[in-house]
Every structure is written in structure tokens, then in C-alpha cells.
Tab-separated table of C-alpha atoms in Angstrom:
chain	number	residue	atom	x	y	z
A	150	MET	CA	-6.968	0.221	13.968
A	151	LEU	CA	-5.607	-2.430	16.329
A	152	GLY	CA	-3.934	-4.120	13.364
A	153	PHE	CA	-2.011	-0.930	12.582
A	154	ILE	CA	-0.930	-0.479	16.220
A	155	LYS	CA	0.260	-4.091	16.299
A	156	LYS	CA	2.200	-3.566	13.072
A	157	ASP	CA	4.091	-0.565	14.477
A	158	LEU	CA	4.775	-2.316	17.791
A	159	LEU	CA	6.104	-5.356	15.904
A	160	LEU	CA	8.353	-3.139	13.778
A	161	VAL	CA	9.686	-1.402	16.884
A	162	LYS	CA	10.197	-4.806	18.542
A	163	ASN	CA	12.589	-5.584	15.715
A	164	ASN	CA	14.711	-2.646	16.864
A	165	TYR	CA	15.247	-4.228	20.275
A	166	LYS	CA	19.037	-4.241	19.820
A	167	THR	CA	19.103	-0.443	19.411
A	168	ILE	CA	16.883	-0.045	22.467
A	169	LEU	CA	18.994	-2.468	24.496
A	170	ILE	CA	22.207	-0.644	23.591
A	171	SER	CA	20.563	2.668	24.579
A	172	VAL	CA	19.552	1.174	27.955
A	173	ILE	CA	23.111	-0.048	28.556
A	174	ILE	CA	24.575	3.365	27.642
A	175	PHE	CA	22.058	4.981	29.972
A	176	ILE	CA	22.978	2.681	32.876
A	177	LEU	CA	26.724	3.029	32.331
A	178	PHE	CA	26.529	6.838	32.105
A	179	SER	CA	24.330	7.096	35.156
A	180	PHE	CA	26.727	4.967	37.172
A	181	SER	CA	29.949	6.516	36.020
A	182	ASN	CA	29.173	10.231	36.330
A	183	ASN	CA	26.543	12.678	37.353
A	184	THR	CA	25.484	13.680	33.814
A	185	ASP	CA	21.730	13.515	33.432
A	186	ILE	CA	20.951	11.639	30.231
A	187	SER	CA	17.452	10.562	31.192
A	188	PHE	CA	16.140	11.862	27.871
A	189	ILE	CA	18.123	9.296	25.888
A	190	LEU	CA	15.631	6.409	25.811
A	191	PRO	CA	12.470	8.409	24.963
A	192	PHE	CA	14.357	10.331	22.264
A	193	MET	CA	15.820	7.138	20.889
A	194	MET	CA	12.260	5.799	20.743
A	195	LEU	CA	11.148	8.935	18.866
A	196	VAL	CA	13.801	8.274	16.228
A	197	ILE	CA	12.669	4.624	15.956
A	198	ILE	CA	9.017	5.676	15.626
A	199	ILE	CA	9.910	8.087	12.830
A	200	SER	CA	11.748	5.238	11.121
A	201	THR	CA	8.453	3.266	10.983
A	202	PHE	CA	7.192	5.930	8.549
A	203	SER	CA	10.232	5.186	6.363
A	204	TYR	CA	9.575	1.439	6.579
A	205	ASP	CA	5.952	1.996	5.576
A	206	ASP	CA	6.901	4.137	2.584
A	207	TYR	CA	9.799	1.922	1.512
A	208	ASN	CA	7.790	-1.307	1.834
A	209	LYS	CA	4.709	0.282	0.158
A	210	TRP	CA	2.654	-0.586	3.239
A	211	THR	CA	1.221	2.947	3.192
A	212	ILE	CA	-0.293	2.296	-0.239
A	213	TYR	CA	-1.481	-1.206	0.658
A	214	SER	CA	-3.147	0.028	3.848
A	215	ALA	CA	-5.351	2.343	1.745
A	216	THR	CA	-7.006	-0.797	0.311
A	217	PHE	CA	-8.285	-1.885	3.762
A	218	PRO	CA	-11.684	-0.966	5.185
A	219	ASN	CA	-11.168	2.413	6.888
A	220	GLY	CA	-7.537	1.968	5.893
A	221	ARG	CA	-6.430	5.570	5.733
A	222	LYS	CA	-8.195	6.650	8.945
A	223	ASN	CA	-6.946	3.643	10.883
A	224	TYR	CA	-3.422	4.115	9.589
A	225	ILE	CA	-3.321	7.590	11.141
A	226	LYS	CA	-5.041	6.566	14.390
A	227	GLY	CA	-2.707	3.585	14.679
A	228	LYS	CA	0.380	5.774	14.234
A	229	TYR	CA	-0.665	8.274	16.924
A	230	ILE	CA	-1.778	5.646	19.430
A	231	ALA	CA	1.237	3.364	18.896
A	232	THR	CA	3.505	6.399	19.322
A	233	ILE	CA	1.865	7.463	22.586
A	234	ILE	CA	1.996	3.884	23.927
A	235	LEU	CA	5.678	3.544	22.993
A	236	ILE	CA	6.756	6.929	24.348
A	237	ILE	CA	4.942	6.498	27.655
A	238	GLY	CA	6.076	2.863	27.888
A	239	ILE	CA	9.763	3.596	27.328
A	240	THR	CA	9.631	6.595	29.664
A	241	LEU	CA	8.196	4.359	32.394
A	242	ILE	CA	11.010	1.847	31.853
A	243	ASN	CA	13.487	4.708	31.967
A	244	PHE	CA	11.851	6.021	35.133
A	245	ILE	CA	12.085	2.624	36.860
A	246	LEU	CA	15.740	2.305	35.829
A	247	SER	CA	16.480	5.807	37.137
A	248	PHE	CA	14.709	5.051	40.379
A	249	LEU	CA	16.670	1.828	40.883
A	250	LEU	CA	19.994	3.398	39.945
A	251	PHE	CA	19.514	6.387	42.221
A	252	SER	CA	18.363	4.043	45.024
A	253	ILE	CA	21.684	2.243	44.744
A	254	LYS	CA	23.480	5.588	44.854
A	255	HIS	CA	21.363	6.649	47.876
A	256	SER	CA	20.426	9.954	46.334
A	257	ILE	CA	16.767	9.727	45.330
A	258	ASP	CA	15.067	12.980	44.484
A	259	LEU	CA	11.746	11.479	43.404
A	260	GLU	CA	10.103	14.824	42.635
A	261	ASN	CA	12.987	15.816	40.434
A	262	ILE	CA	12.932	12.482	38.605
A	263	ILE	CA	9.165	12.724	38.029
A	264	ILE	CA	9.440	16.307	36.733
A	265	THR	CA	12.312	15.337	34.427
A	266	TYR	CA	10.408	12.450	32.897
A	267	LEU	CA	7.152	14.341	32.623
A	268	GLY	CA	9.080	17.111	30.862
A	269	CYS	CA	10.552	14.518	28.565
A	270	ILE	CA	7.128	13.119	27.608
A	271	ILE	CA	5.733	16.625	27.094
A	272	ALA	CA	8.687	17.634	24.889
A	273	ILE	CA	8.421	14.526	22.717
A	274	LEU	CA	4.644	14.676	22.354
A	275	SER	CA	4.956	18.351	21.344
A	276	ILE	CA	7.531	17.445	18.691
A	277	ILE	CA	5.259	14.660	17.436
A	278	SER	CA	2.277	17.021	17.255
A	279	ILE	CA	4.181	19.325	14.939
A	280	LEU	CA	6.121	16.686	13.041
A	281	PHE	CA	3.450	14.089	12.198
A	282	PRO	CA	1.330	16.255	9.874
A	283	PHE	CA	4.527	16.974	7.889
A	284	LEU	CA	5.364	13.270	7.755
A	285	PHE	CA	1.856	12.487	6.481
A	286	LYS	CA	2.000	15.311	3.975
A	287	TYR	CA	5.513	14.939	2.593
A	288	GLY	CA	6.452	11.349	3.481
A	289	SER	CA	9.279	10.144	5.650
A	290	GLU	CA	12.217	11.506	3.646
A	291	LYS	CA	11.088	15.116	3.460
A	292	GLY	CA	9.627	14.781	6.972
A	293	ARG	CA	13.114	14.126	8.316
A	294	ILE	CA	14.261	17.467	6.899
A	295	VAL	CA	11.354	19.139	8.704
A	296	MET	CA	12.468	17.414	11.923
A	297	PHE	CA	15.975	18.834	11.552
A	298	ILE	CA	14.612	22.313	10.861
A	299	LEU	CA	12.324	22.044	13.914
A	300	SER	CA	15.193	20.885	16.129
A	301	PHE	CA	17.368	23.718	14.821
A	302	LEU	CA	14.651	26.292	15.559
A	303	VAL	CA	14.041	24.903	19.067
A	304	PHE	CA	17.737	24.908	19.960
A	305	THR	CA	18.231	28.370	18.453
A	306	PHE	CA	15.280	29.619	20.529
A	307	ILE	CA	16.722	28.074	23.711
A	308	GLY	CA	20.134	29.503	22.794
A	309	ILE	CA	18.742	33.024	22.350
A	310	ILE	CA	16.876	32.850	25.655
A	311	SER	CA	19.961	31.725	27.569
A	312	LYS	CA	22.334	34.124	25.774
A	313	PHE	CA	20.267	37.223	26.471
A	314	ASN	CA	19.170	35.889	29.853
A	315	LEU	CA	15.511	36.550	28.992
A	316	LYS	CA	13.024	36.075	31.791
A	317	LEU	CA	9.316	35.468	31.784
A	318	PRO	CA	7.135	38.221	33.299
A	319	SER	CA	6.659	37.577	37.028
A	320	ASN	CA	2.883	37.095	36.829
A	321	LEU	CA	3.340	34.528	34.033
A	322	LEU	CA	6.012	32.812	36.103
A	323	SER	CA	3.752	32.554	39.125
A	324	PHE	CA	0.963	31.238	36.860
A	325	PHE	CA	3.277	28.454	35.690
A	326	LYS	CA	4.293	27.706	39.279
A	327	ASP	CA	0.680	27.420	40.401
A	328	PHE	CA	-0.948	25.805	37.384
A	329	GLY	CA	1.997	25.199	35.056
A	330	ILE	CA	1.897	21.444	34.892
A	331	TYR	CA	-1.869	21.315	34.264
A	332	PHE	CA	-1.604	24.121	31.734
A	333	ILE	CA	1.244	22.494	29.818
A	334	CYS	CA	-0.356	19.035	29.903
A	335	SER	CA	-3.649	20.467	28.593
A	336	LEU	CA	-1.750	22.370	25.909
A	337	VAL	CA	0.049	19.218	24.777
A	338	ILE	CA	-3.210	17.259	24.672
A	339	ILE	CA	-4.832	20.013	22.577
A	340	MET	CA	-1.775	20.052	20.300
A	341	LEU	CA	-1.916	16.272	19.866
A	342	ILE	CA	-5.645	16.250	19.090
A	343	SER	CA	-5.284	19.143	16.621
A	344	SER	CA	-2.292	17.413	15.060
A	345	TYR	CA	-4.327	14.207	14.617
A	346	PHE	CA	-7.153	16.049	12.843
A	347	ILE	CA	-4.731	17.945	10.598
A	348	SER	CA	-2.933	14.690	9.710
A	349	LYS	CA	-6.252	12.997	9.015
A	350	LYS	CA	-7.340	15.782	6.678
A	351	ILE	CA	-4.004	15.642	4.849
A	352	PHE	CA	-3.837	11.857	4.563
A	353	LEU	CA	-7.422	11.331	3.416
A	354	LYS	CA	-6.788	13.646	0.470
A	355	LYS	CA	-3.310	12.378	-0.317
A	356	GLU	CA	-2.560	10.531	-3.550
A	357	LEU	CA	-0.613	7.428	-2.566
B	6	MET	CA	-27.373	-6.226	-9.517
B	7	ASN	CA	-25.240	-8.658	-11.461
B	8	ASN	CA	-22.231	-6.449	-12.000
B	9	ALA	CA	-19.271	-6.714	-9.674
B	10	ILE	CA	-17.765	-3.499	-11.037
B	11	GLU	CA	-19.396	-0.664	-12.973
B	12	ILE	CA	-17.310	2.318	-13.992
B	13	LYS	CA	-18.729	5.341	-15.770
B	14	ASP	CA	-16.689	8.119	-17.393
B	15	LEU	CA	-13.673	7.685	-15.154
B	16	THR	CA	-10.874	10.140	-15.793
B	17	LYS	CA	-7.619	10.774	-14.023
B	18	THR	CA	-5.176	13.356	-15.291
B	19	TYR	CA	-1.491	13.731	-14.514
B	20	SER	CA	0.862	16.242	-16.082
B	21	ASN	CA	2.179	13.609	-18.525
B	22	PHE	CA	-0.612	11.023	-18.620
B	23	GLU	CA	-4.377	10.823	-18.747
B	24	LEU	CA	-6.778	7.974	-18.100
B	25	LYS	CA	-9.561	8.971	-20.463
B	26	ASN	CA	-13.234	8.479	-19.916
B	27	ILE	CA	-13.151	4.820	-18.957
B	28	ASN	CA	-16.452	2.943	-19.002
B	29	LEU	CA	-16.526	-0.638	-17.782
B	30	GLU	CA	-18.984	-3.292	-16.747
B	31	ILE	CA	-17.654	-6.429	-15.152
B	32	PRO	CA	-20.322	-9.020	-14.369
B	33	ARG	CA	-20.093	-11.164	-11.248
B	34	GLY	CA	-18.648	-14.650	-11.482
B	35	ILE	CA	-16.036	-14.064	-14.169
B	36	ILE	CA	-12.339	-13.432	-14.464
B	37	VAL	CA	-11.364	-10.329	-16.393
B	38	GLY	CA	-7.914	-9.807	-17.826
B	39	LEU	CA	-6.606	-6.271	-18.011
B	40	ILE	CA	-3.856	-5.971	-20.590
B	41	GLY	CA	-1.757	-3.191	-22.049
B	42	GLU	CA	1.886	-2.209	-22.296
B	43	ASN	CA	3.840	-0.624	-19.437
B	44	GLY	CA	2.510	2.824	-18.616
B	45	ALA	CA	-0.742	2.235	-20.537
B	46	GLY	CA	-2.866	3.005	-17.459
B	47	LYS	CA	-3.658	-0.422	-15.990
B	48	THR	CA	-2.236	0.356	-12.553
B	49	THR	CA	-3.765	3.846	-12.605
B	50	LEU	CA	-7.152	2.244	-13.296
B	51	ILE	CA	-6.706	-0.287	-10.476
B	52	LYS	CA	-5.488	2.386	-8.060
B	53	SER	CA	-8.480	4.575	-8.974
B	54	ILE	CA	-10.870	1.696	-8.310
B	55	LEU	CA	-9.253	1.130	-4.913
B	56	ASN	CA	-9.162	4.874	-4.125
B	57	ILE	CA	-5.399	4.761	-3.634
B	58	ILE	CA	-5.410	7.686	-6.024
B	59	HIS	CA	-8.411	9.986	-6.351
B	60	LYS	CA	-10.235	10.056	-9.683
B	61	ASP	CA	-10.970	13.431	-11.290
B	62	THR	CA	-14.414	12.556	-12.605
B	63	GLY	CA	-16.681	9.584	-13.064
B	64	SER	CA	-18.446	7.106	-10.826
B	65	ILE	CA	-17.590	3.645	-9.584
B	66	LYS	CA	-20.052	1.056	-8.324
B	67	ILE	CA	-18.933	-2.186	-6.747
B	68	PHE	CA	-21.515	-4.942	-6.130
B	69	GLY	CA	-24.099	-2.379	-7.240
B	70	LYS	CA	-23.193	0.036	-4.431
B	71	ASP	CA	-21.776	3.495	-4.871
B	72	TYR	CA	-18.111	3.166	-4.011
B	73	GLN	CA	-17.725	6.618	-2.521
B	74	GLN	CA	-20.641	6.101	-0.162
B	75	TYR	CA	-20.000	2.487	0.873
B	76	GLU	CA	-16.219	2.310	0.476
B	77	ASN	CA	-15.432	0.685	3.838
B	78	GLU	CA	-18.225	-1.867	3.591
B	79	ILE	CA	-17.165	-2.749	0.044
B	80	LYS	CA	-13.488	-3.065	0.967
B	81	GLU	CA	-14.328	-5.843	3.449
B	82	ASP	CA	-15.153	-7.914	0.365
B	83	ILE	CA	-12.162	-7.025	-1.805
B	84	GLY	CA	-8.851	-8.874	-1.825
B	85	VAL	CA	-5.895	-7.034	-3.294
B	86	VAL	CA	-2.464	-7.797	-4.673
B	87	LEU	CA	-0.545	-4.729	-5.850
B	88	ASP	CA	2.199	-4.690	-8.464
B	89	ASP	CA	4.926	-3.792	-5.941
B	90	GLU	CA	5.750	-5.798	-2.826
B	91	PHE	CA	3.934	-4.265	0.113
B	92	PHE	CA	4.581	-6.174	3.346
B	93	PRO	CA	6.993	-4.759	5.942
B	94	GLU	CA	10.137	-6.761	5.267
B	95	LEU	CA	11.092	-7.128	8.918
B	96	LEU	CA	7.904	-9.015	9.759
B	97	THR	CA	7.022	-12.692	9.351
B	98	ALA	CA	3.956	-14.408	7.856
B	99	LYS	CA	2.895	-15.131	11.443
B	100	ASP	CA	3.019	-11.377	12.145
B	101	ILE	CA	0.924	-10.734	9.028
B	102	ASN	CA	-1.772	-13.057	10.380
B	103	TYR	CA	-1.565	-11.328	13.780
B	104	ILE	CA	-2.064	-7.931	12.086
B	105	MET	CA	-4.662	-8.877	9.477
B	106	LYS	CA	-7.072	-10.474	11.914
B	107	ASP	CA	-7.705	-6.968	13.228
B	108	ILE	CA	-7.966	-5.424	9.753
B	109	TYR	CA	-10.721	-7.581	8.212
B	110	LYS	CA	-13.854	-8.672	10.066
B	111	ASN	CA	-13.909	-11.957	8.127
B	112	TRP	CA	-10.226	-12.800	8.458
B	113	ASP	CA	-9.907	-16.598	8.534
B	114	GLN	CA	-6.619	-17.594	10.112
B	115	LEU	CA	-7.187	-21.305	9.461
B	116	LEU	CA	-7.581	-20.559	5.773
B	117	PHE	CA	-4.475	-18.321	5.862
B	118	TYR	CA	-2.403	-21.086	7.443
B	119	LYS	CA	-3.801	-23.569	4.922
B	120	TYR	CA	-2.518	-21.361	2.092
B	121	LEU	CA	0.839	-20.970	3.874
B	122	SER	CA	1.076	-24.735	4.105
B	123	ASP	CA	-0.024	-25.235	0.454
B	124	PHE	CA	2.526	-22.673	-0.700
B	125	LYS	CA	5.186	-24.059	1.662
B	126	ILE	CA	5.692	-20.671	3.306
B	127	ASP	CA	7.623	-20.673	6.580
B	128	ASP	CA	5.560	-18.511	8.958
B	129	LYS	CA	8.554	-17.701	11.178
B	130	LYS	CA	10.959	-16.540	8.490
B	131	ILE	CA	11.220	-12.770	8.006
B	132	ILE	CA	9.773	-11.595	4.713
B	133	LYS	CA	13.036	-9.884	3.759
B	134	ASN	CA	14.590	-13.335	3.338
B	135	PHE	CA	11.799	-14.619	1.058
B	136	SER	CA	12.376	-15.046	-2.665
B	137	LYS	CA	10.329	-12.800	-4.961
B	138	GLY	CA	8.013	-15.721	-5.711
B	139	MET	CA	7.503	-16.498	-2.010
B	140	LYS	CA	6.623	-12.866	-1.319
B	141	LYS	CA	4.065	-12.955	-4.121
B	142	LYS	CA	2.575	-16.186	-2.778
B	143	LEU	CA	2.262	-14.644	0.685
B	144	GLU	CA	0.499	-11.636	-0.856
B	145	ILE	CA	-1.907	-13.923	-2.729
B	146	ALA	CA	-2.579	-16.004	0.410
B	147	THR	CA	-3.319	-12.783	2.324
B	148	SER	CA	-5.617	-11.452	-0.391
B	149	LEU	CA	-7.732	-14.628	-0.214
B	150	SER	CA	-7.919	-15.170	3.540
B	151	HIS	CA	-10.793	-12.860	4.427
B	152	HIS	CA	-13.218	-14.586	2.007
B	153	PRO	CA	-13.393	-11.699	-0.481
B	154	LYS	CA	-16.003	-11.606	-3.231
B	155	LEU	CA	-13.815	-9.592	-5.579
B	156	LEU	CA	-10.106	-9.998	-6.188
B	157	ILE	CA	-8.218	-7.089	-7.719
B	158	LEU	CA	-4.802	-8.334	-8.724
B	159	ASP	CA	-2.072	-6.249	-10.329
B	160	GLU	CA	0.578	-8.538	-11.830
B	161	PRO	CA	-0.060	-11.361	-9.343
B	162	THR	CA	1.906	-14.006	-11.228
B	163	SER	CA	5.026	-11.992	-12.035
B	164	GLY	CA	8.134	-13.509	-10.500
B	165	LEU	CA	6.547	-16.936	-10.120
B	166	ASP	CA	7.992	-19.999	-11.805
B	167	PRO	CA	5.650	-21.888	-14.207
B	168	VAL	CA	4.800	-24.588	-11.652
B	169	VAL	CA	3.772	-22.121	-8.952
B	170	ARG	CA	2.011	-19.954	-11.539
B	171	GLU	CA	-0.089	-22.949	-12.481
B	172	GLU	CA	-0.793	-23.550	-8.786
B	173	VAL	CA	-1.846	-19.923	-8.293
B	174	LEU	CA	-4.059	-19.939	-11.386
B	175	ASP	CA	-5.749	-23.102	-10.048
B	176	ILE	CA	-6.451	-21.249	-6.801
B	177	PHE	CA	-8.010	-18.404	-8.777
B	178	MET	CA	-10.152	-20.894	-10.679
B	179	ASN	CA	-11.221	-22.488	-7.388
B	180	PHE	CA	-12.114	-19.044	-6.093
B	181	LEU	CA	-14.440	-18.681	-9.085
B	182	GLN	CA	-16.270	-21.901	-8.192
B	183	ASP	CA	-18.477	-19.610	-6.151
B	184	GLU	CA	-20.397	-17.916	-8.935
B	185	GLU	CA	-20.682	-14.708	-6.928
B	186	ASN	CA	-16.902	-14.250	-6.936
B	187	THR	CA	-15.102	-12.112	-9.493
B	188	ILE	CA	-11.479	-11.434	-10.432
B	189	LEU	CA	-9.968	-8.408	-12.138
B	190	LEU	CA	-6.427	-9.354	-13.073
B	191	SER	CA	-3.815	-7.244	-14.764
B	192	THR	CA	-0.817	-9.069	-16.167
B	193	HIS	CA	1.984	-9.017	-18.684
B	194	ILE	CA	1.965	-12.797	-18.866
B	195	THR	CA	-0.816	-12.898	-21.435
B	196	SER	CA	-0.626	-16.687	-21.854
B	197	ASP	CA	-2.106	-16.979	-18.329
B	198	LEU	CA	-5.145	-15.001	-19.435
B	199	GLU	CA	-5.646	-17.086	-22.554
B	200	ASN	CA	-6.289	-20.052	-20.303
B	201	ILE	CA	-8.445	-18.518	-17.617
B	202	ALA	CA	-9.935	-15.123	-18.556
B	203	ASP	CA	-13.581	-14.836	-19.555
B	204	LYS	CA	-13.197	-11.285	-20.737
B	205	ILE	CA	-10.305	-9.139	-21.939
B	206	ILE	CA	-9.979	-5.401	-21.454
B	207	PHE	CA	-7.192	-3.729	-23.365
B	208	ILE	CA	-5.911	-0.329	-22.269
B	209	ASP	CA	-3.571	1.741	-24.392
B	210	LYS	CA	-2.310	5.276	-23.650
B	211	GLY	CA	-5.071	5.755	-21.093
B	212	ASN	CA	-7.857	4.652	-23.436
B	213	LYS	CA	-9.877	1.476	-23.351
B	214	ILE	CA	-9.386	0.172	-26.876
B	215	LEU	CA	-10.919	-3.279	-26.531
B	216	ASP	CA	-13.484	-4.823	-24.189
B	217	ILE	CA	-14.390	-8.252	-25.424
B	218	SER	CA	-15.309	-11.733	-24.212
B	219	ARG	CA	-12.597	-14.354	-24.556
B	220	ASP	CA	-14.787	-16.545	-26.773
B	221	GLU	CA	-15.630	-13.686	-29.104
B	222	LEU	CA	-11.990	-12.675	-29.306
B	223	PHE	CA	-10.613	-16.104	-30.129
B	224	ASP	CA	-13.523	-17.018	-32.428
B	225	ASN	CA	-13.467	-13.851	-34.481
B	226	TYR	CA	-10.008	-12.328	-34.400
B	227	GLY	CA	-7.127	-13.788	-36.323
B	228	ILE	CA	-3.778	-13.156	-37.963
B	229	LEU	CA	-3.730	-13.218	-41.702
B	230	LYS	CA	-0.253	-13.896	-43.075
B	231	CYS	CA	0.792	-13.047	-46.614
B	232	ASP	CA	3.684	-11.740	-48.655
B	233	LEU	CA	4.085	-8.105	-49.630
B	234	GLU	CA	2.556	-8.606	-53.076
B	235	LYS	CA	-0.582	-10.302	-51.757
B	236	PHE	CA	-0.906	-7.638	-49.098
B	237	LYS	CA	-1.681	-5.079	-51.831
B	238	THR	CA	-4.710	-7.136	-52.893
B	239	ILE	CA	-6.325	-7.193	-49.457
B	240	ASN	CA	-9.270	-4.902	-48.930
B	241	LYS	CA	-8.359	-2.163	-46.431
B	242	GLU	CA	-11.723	-2.517	-44.737
B	243	ASP	CA	-10.746	-6.044	-43.699
B	244	ILE	CA	-7.598	-4.838	-41.930
B	245	ILE	CA	-7.644	-3.723	-38.307
B	246	THR	CA	-3.858	-3.228	-38.135
B	247	TYR	CA	-0.839	-4.812	-39.807
B	248	LYS	CA	2.854	-5.223	-39.275
B	249	LYS	CA	5.257	-5.530	-42.202
B	250	ASN	CA	8.276	-7.753	-41.731
B	251	LYS	CA	11.133	-8.267	-44.175
B	252	TYR	CA	9.387	-10.972	-46.210
B	253	ASP	CA	5.803	-11.065	-45.030
B	254	VAL	CA	2.988	-9.072	-43.499
B	255	ARG	CA	0.956	-10.046	-40.439
B	256	ILE	CA	-2.511	-8.583	-40.499
B	257	LEU	CA	-4.896	-8.389	-37.564
B	258	ILE	CA	-8.398	-9.184	-38.753
B	259	ASN	CA	-11.865	-9.555	-37.290
B	260	ASN	CA	-14.513	-11.901	-38.727
B	261	ARG	CA	-12.015	-14.728	-39.208
B	262	LYS	CA	-14.427	-17.295	-40.656
B	263	LYS	CA	-15.857	-14.910	-43.248
B	264	LEU	CA	-12.402	-13.759	-44.332
B	265	ALA	CA	-11.137	-17.347	-44.515
B	266	LYS	CA	-13.710	-17.903	-47.259
B	267	LYS	CA	-12.890	-14.594	-48.932
B	268	TYR	CA	-9.106	-15.164	-48.965
B	269	GLN	CA	-9.000	-18.930	-49.454
B	270	ASP	CA	-5.406	-18.969	-50.690
B	271	LEU	CA	-4.106	-17.188	-47.556
B	272	LEU	CA	-3.324	-18.535	-44.136
B	273	ILE	CA	-5.298	-17.231	-41.175
B	274	ASP	CA	-3.979	-18.186	-37.735
B	275	LYS	CA	-5.775	-17.997	-34.439
B	276	ILE	CA	-4.704	-14.998	-32.446
B	277	THR	CA	-2.718	-14.929	-29.231
B	278	LEU	CA	-3.087	-12.069	-26.755
B	279	GLU	CA	0.578	-11.234	-27.180
B	280	GLU	CA	0.161	-10.817	-30.940
B	281	LEU	CA	-3.006	-8.849	-30.411
B	282	MET	CA	-1.176	-6.450	-28.086
B	283	VAL	CA	1.799	-6.007	-30.379
B	284	LEU	CA	-0.322	-5.459	-33.483
B	285	MET	CA	-2.757	-3.079	-31.828
B	286	ILE	CA	0.013	-1.008	-30.264
B	287	LYS	CA	2.706	-1.150	-32.921
B	288	GLY	CA	0.742	-2.027	-36.029
B	289	GLY	CA	-0.017	0.359	-38.852
B	290	LYS	CA	-3.376	1.055	-40.421
């Protein structure tokens, strides 16, 4: 499995220019105005991670990896673990940059920054949980279409909520205030684990 | 158990193609050539053996062990080259070593670097910038660097110039110095097999139509050449297939020595694998 994680990290390393440009955009934006674009690096990383599926399909690595001992299982494990490492890693870098930038601007709201970044990780891991089984089932090309449909549905949902000013029931709201972060984190972990097992089931049966 | 590979009643059906009831026994210590035209089923057979695609029916044993049950253990001892290129193009040979040492328990990085040096492969150059031949050499080096006991090679010499092909074939022959080692090699370059294969398996339209030792093939099979008039005098039972040209007929025969006595006025040539393929696929009966 370690070999597969290394492979994905090496592929992502080759995208360092894209990541560097994203970091520069992030710094420039944060300095020049008050727009919060803290999501940019983790989301950029998500796009890069999804592109590793395309590389694997295009370079026939997916097929080759099935010839290794435990190849299919380790391919899936490697993808999930490399993704988690990369998302958490880039979010930490983003967090440190935010912290430094806001320190310079003398306006640190540490709690707010932590909540923003935690939210970012949770959002991306949720997307991954839903998206990965589709990528394993249909491959990278069709998987991209699923990603667009998912994004469309999420934004439509958010749009509907804001347009009709829908509110959560007060007892549910207080539940989220008291236990929300633990509840959501547990939910995301359950989603990720379920997603892994679904992907595994799909990929073990798949004709490559 | 002396067989490296044993396949019984293997079938794999697609909407437009079927690999039909394949039975094979490949003893340890030999090199087996898998031949057949494009789309005949060679790659489907190799992919079924490697479980890249899932067979419909049949059983596969490798080194005497049931493949389904001991797949991971068995795969530690198999080296593979697939027909398509399969390394991530943005990586280098150095990266491949870094990855593979965590894939195979027996990965030998000294051996890998020895092959890189023998093949003159730059370990820092990205694979995308390699020539087709260099990519193939890297794939071959990788397939050999975990000390496999069985090599399964799909078109391993395609894209290589004659000098490098010779070099690669020498490496395969060296690999067979260990009598426990076995090679299953599919190729279009049939002249390679004539020099090195111990056994030939011929697949056509999903069927195994020939499974024969190299010695038996070249001792017994032949091409009988005659004009159209003489052709009419030849006993049909002596003809496996034939191909009529404008002025002559080329007839595929078995039992070359016996027929040489029977048809003393006719010329019987030794067969080449290329002629065998053409006559068995395109020839009439």
C-alpha cells in the first residue's frame, strides 16, 4: 500500500507549479482585500487528486497495479490514504499562511480561522466519500461528470435554503451548537469508511 | 508439481468475442510462445491469468497452487509486461524503484539499477521523454527486479530495435538458466520465438488451435510447394491447409519426412512460424 501512496504523492509533487500559483493567488487576495478565499488551496488539491485517477487510467497504471500482490486492495487504500494526507497537509499549510497573514494585519480571529479550515476539510472529505466510489466504478472521465452533477446539486441545495430563508428546527440547532462538531466529524468518518468499503467492493469486481 | 501454469476449461465471453474452453499445461523451466493474429485472444488469455479481467468459468493453477486461493502469494513470484505502456509518464525510473520496493517483498534495487545501467536508462529522466524502446526496456527491467519465477510478457519486444531485442532475448535466456523459472511470451515478432521458445501455443478466434513443442513443430511440419497441376495429385489427407498463389500452391503439411519420401519430386521447406500463422488462419482446406 505504501508504494501506491508514494506514487500518488509523487504525481501530486509534479503539480507543484499549480500549487505554488494557488498559494500566490491566495496570499495576494488575502493582502489586497477582505475576501475570504481560504478554501482555494484544499479545493485546488481536490482537483489535483482527482486528476491522479485520470493519470492512472491514461497511463494504464490501474491495469498494471492489478498484477501486484494485493494490487487492487492496495490501490484503493493508497488512494484514500494519500488523499487524506494531502488534504490535511495542504489545509495545514493554508492555515499557517492564514495565521501569518492575519498576524501581519493584526486581526487574528483564531477560532474563526480554525472553524473555517475544519469546515473546509469536512466539506472536501464529504465530497470525496461520495465521489470516489463513482470514480472507481466509472473511471476518471465519467467520474468528472458525477463531480459536476454533485457540485450542481450542492449549490442548488444551498441556493434553495438561502432563497427561502429556511431554518433548522431550534432543538436541532441547539444540538449542533452543543455537539455539532463532534457529530459532523463522526458523520464524515463514517461516510469515509463506508465509501472505502463500497469502492473496494466495486473495484475488486471491476474488469480492468 | 512441475507445471508453472495449469489452465482447465477457461472461458471468457464478451458480446463480440469468446475465449473458448482453454486448456493449457506449461511446465516449469521453459519458454512458451503465445502466437495468433490481432484480436485472437492472446491478451484476453494473459489478462485472465493475471485476474485483470475475471474469467467466466474454469480453473487456473500457478506453481501447483489454486490461483483464486493463493493469488497474492503467487503474484509475488510473477513478473509482468503488458502490451500497452503502463508507467505514469510524469515519473522517473528512480521514482519507479522508490514505489516498487514497497510493492514486492523481494524487490532488489541493486538488480534494478544494474538493469538500468545495462539498458542505459537515465534514472532521472521523466518517462514521458523516453523513446518507445526505452519505455519497454524499463518495463522489462521492472518485471525482472523482484526475482520472479514466472514472467508473463505481452509483446515485450515490440518497439525495440534488433540490437536491443537481441539483448532482451539474452536476458530472458539468462532468466531461464534457473530451471525453476518459466516464461509465457506473446509476440507478433515470431522470428524471436523461433530462436528461443521451447513450446508454441497458437490461439485463433478464441480457440487454442495448436499446442506443440518447438522441436516437434520444426521437425514435423513443413511447406510443400508445387504448381497447380501437381496440387491436384496430392492426397487431401496429407494437407493441413493450403494457399493458392498465381502460379503455385503452398501446402502446410505434418509428417515432413514421410511425405518427402512420398512426394520425392516436390520441394518441402522447413516451416517458419510466420508461414504457419498465415496458412492456419488464411489457408483453405
